[in-house]
mmCIF file of C-alpha atoms in Angstrom:
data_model
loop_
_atom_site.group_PDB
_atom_site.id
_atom_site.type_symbol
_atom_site.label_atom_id
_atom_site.label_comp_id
_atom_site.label_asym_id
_atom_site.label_seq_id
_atom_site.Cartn_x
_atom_site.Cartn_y
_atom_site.Cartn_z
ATOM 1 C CA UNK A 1179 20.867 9.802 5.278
ATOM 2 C CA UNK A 1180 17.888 8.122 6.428
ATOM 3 C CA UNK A 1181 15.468 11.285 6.185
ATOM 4 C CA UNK A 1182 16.524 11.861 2.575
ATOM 5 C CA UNK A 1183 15.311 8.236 2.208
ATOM 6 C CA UNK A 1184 12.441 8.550 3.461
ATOM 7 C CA UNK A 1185 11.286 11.547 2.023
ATOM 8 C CA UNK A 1186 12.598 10.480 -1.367
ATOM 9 C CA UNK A 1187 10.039 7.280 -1.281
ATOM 10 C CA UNK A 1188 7.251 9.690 -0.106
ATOM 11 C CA UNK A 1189 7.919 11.719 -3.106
ATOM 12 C CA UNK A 1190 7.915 8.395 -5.410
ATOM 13 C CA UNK A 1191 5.040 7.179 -3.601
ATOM 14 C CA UNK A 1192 6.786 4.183 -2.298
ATOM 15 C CA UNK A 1193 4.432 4.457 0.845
ATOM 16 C CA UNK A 1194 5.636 1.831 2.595
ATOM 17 C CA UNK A 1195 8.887 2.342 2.134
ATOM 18 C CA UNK A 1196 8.974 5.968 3.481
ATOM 19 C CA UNK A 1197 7.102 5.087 5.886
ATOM 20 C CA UNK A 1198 9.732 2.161 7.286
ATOM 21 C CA UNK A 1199 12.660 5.141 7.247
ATOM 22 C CA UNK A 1200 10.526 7.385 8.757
ATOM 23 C CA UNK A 1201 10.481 4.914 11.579
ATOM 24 C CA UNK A 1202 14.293 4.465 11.946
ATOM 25 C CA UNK A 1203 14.447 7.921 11.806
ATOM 26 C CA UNK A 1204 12.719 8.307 15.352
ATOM 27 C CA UNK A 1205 15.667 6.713 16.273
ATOM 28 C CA UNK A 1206 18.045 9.057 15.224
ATOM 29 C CA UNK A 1207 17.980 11.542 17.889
ATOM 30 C CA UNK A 1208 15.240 10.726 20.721
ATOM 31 C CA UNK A 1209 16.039 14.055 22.566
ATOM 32 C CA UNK A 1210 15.484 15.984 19.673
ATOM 33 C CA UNK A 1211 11.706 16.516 20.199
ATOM 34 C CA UNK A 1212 11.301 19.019 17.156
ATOM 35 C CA UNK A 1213 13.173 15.973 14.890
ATOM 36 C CA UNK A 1214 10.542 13.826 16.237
ATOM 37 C CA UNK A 1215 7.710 15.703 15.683
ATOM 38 C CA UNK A 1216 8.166 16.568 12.116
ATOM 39 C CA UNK A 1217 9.262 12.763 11.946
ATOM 40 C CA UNK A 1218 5.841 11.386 13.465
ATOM 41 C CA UNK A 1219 3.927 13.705 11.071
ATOM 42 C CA UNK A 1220 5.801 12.409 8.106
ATOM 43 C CA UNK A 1221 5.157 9.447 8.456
ATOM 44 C CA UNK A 1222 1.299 9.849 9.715
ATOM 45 C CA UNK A 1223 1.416 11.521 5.903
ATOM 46 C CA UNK A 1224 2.442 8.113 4.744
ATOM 47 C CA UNK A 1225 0.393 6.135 6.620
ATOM 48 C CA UNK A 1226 -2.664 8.477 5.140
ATOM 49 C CA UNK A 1227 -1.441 7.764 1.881
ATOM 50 C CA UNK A 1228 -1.667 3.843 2.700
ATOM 51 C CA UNK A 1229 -5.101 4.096 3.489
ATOM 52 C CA UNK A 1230 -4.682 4.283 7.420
ATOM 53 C CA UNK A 1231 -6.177 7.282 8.643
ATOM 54 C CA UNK A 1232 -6.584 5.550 12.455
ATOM 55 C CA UNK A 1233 -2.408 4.789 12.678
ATOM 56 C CA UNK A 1234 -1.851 8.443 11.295
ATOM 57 C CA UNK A 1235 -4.363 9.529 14.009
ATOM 58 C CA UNK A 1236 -1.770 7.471 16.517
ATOM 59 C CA UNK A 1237 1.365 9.250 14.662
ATOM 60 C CA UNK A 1238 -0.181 13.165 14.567
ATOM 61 C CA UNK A 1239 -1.083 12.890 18.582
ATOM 62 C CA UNK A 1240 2.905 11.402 18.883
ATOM 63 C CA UNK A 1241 4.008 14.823 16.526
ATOM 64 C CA UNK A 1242 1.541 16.820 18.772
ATOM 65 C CA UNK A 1243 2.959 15.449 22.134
ATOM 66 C CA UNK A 1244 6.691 16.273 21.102
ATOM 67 C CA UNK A 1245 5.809 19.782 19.695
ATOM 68 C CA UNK A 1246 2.129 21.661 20.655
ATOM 69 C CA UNK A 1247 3.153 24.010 17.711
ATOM 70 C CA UNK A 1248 3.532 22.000 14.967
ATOM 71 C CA UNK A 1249 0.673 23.108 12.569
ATOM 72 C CA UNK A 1250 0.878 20.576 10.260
ATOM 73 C CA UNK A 1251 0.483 17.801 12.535
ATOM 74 C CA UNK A 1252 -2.931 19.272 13.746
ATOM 75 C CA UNK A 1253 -3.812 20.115 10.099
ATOM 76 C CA UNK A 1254 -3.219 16.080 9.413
ATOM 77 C CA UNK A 1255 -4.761 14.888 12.316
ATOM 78 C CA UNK A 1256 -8.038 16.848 11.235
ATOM 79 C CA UNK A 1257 -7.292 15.078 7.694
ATOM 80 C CA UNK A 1258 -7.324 11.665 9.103
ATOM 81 C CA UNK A 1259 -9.956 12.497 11.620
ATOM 82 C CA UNK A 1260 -11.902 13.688 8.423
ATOM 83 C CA UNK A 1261 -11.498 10.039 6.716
ATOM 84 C CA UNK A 1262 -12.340 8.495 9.771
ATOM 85 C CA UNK A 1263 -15.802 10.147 9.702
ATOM 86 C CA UNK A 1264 -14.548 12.000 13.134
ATOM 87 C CA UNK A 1265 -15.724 15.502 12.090
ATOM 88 C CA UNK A 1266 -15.772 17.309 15.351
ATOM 89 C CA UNK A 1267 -12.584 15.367 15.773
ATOM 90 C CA UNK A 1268 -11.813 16.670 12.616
ATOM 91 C CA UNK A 1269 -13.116 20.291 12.815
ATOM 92 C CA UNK A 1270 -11.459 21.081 16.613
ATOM 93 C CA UNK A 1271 -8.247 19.554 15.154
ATOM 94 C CA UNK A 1272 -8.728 22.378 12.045
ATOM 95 C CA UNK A 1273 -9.322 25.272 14.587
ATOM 96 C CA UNK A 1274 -6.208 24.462 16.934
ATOM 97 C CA UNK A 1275 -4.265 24.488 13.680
ATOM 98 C CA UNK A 1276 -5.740 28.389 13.332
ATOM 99 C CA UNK A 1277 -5.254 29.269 16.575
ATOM 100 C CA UNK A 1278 -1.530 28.329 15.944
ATOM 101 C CA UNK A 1279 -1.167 29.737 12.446
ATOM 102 C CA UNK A 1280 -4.542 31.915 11.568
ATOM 103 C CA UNK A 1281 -2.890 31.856 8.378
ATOM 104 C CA UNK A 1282 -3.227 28.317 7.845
ATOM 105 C CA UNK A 1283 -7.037 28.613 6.733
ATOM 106 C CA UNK A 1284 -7.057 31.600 4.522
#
């Protein structure tokens, strides 16, 4: 299955790789907005790991606009945001993340 793919090249660090069956995996099911979202923020995790924190920026917004609660893609977007040199970017990204899960920054 494509997701076992991609997440298999993430884990090898085949970047680019993951991050092309991350893409065909948005096509899998374009109702499923929870499949999407975990989908966009897998892949902004690649892109990050590529060295393009202003794509996974792009992809983390995408995760965020499919699902307002996923966590992770706030805590990522606040990661790229970071690399970008976007700290308040980066900071109100951290804080939604809290406000979500105030687990997230203990």
């Amino acid at each position: 299955d494509l997701n076992r793919e991609a997440s298999a090249n993430y884990r090898s660090g085949k970047w680019s790789e993951a991050y092309q069956y991350y893409t065909q995996c948005l096509h899998l099911d374009p109702a499923n907005h929870r499949l999407k979202s975990v989908t966009f923020n897998n892949r902004a995790a690649a892109l990050l790991m590529m060295g393009n924190p202003s794509e996974a920026v792009k992809d983390c917004t995408s995760a965020i606009n499919e699902d307002c609660t996923n966590v992770k893609a706030y805590a990522r977007r606040s990661h790229a945001h970071q690399d970008l040199g976007n700290l308040d970017a980066s900071v109100r990204d951290l804080e939604l993340a809290a406000q979500l899960n105030p687990a997230y920054l203990s």
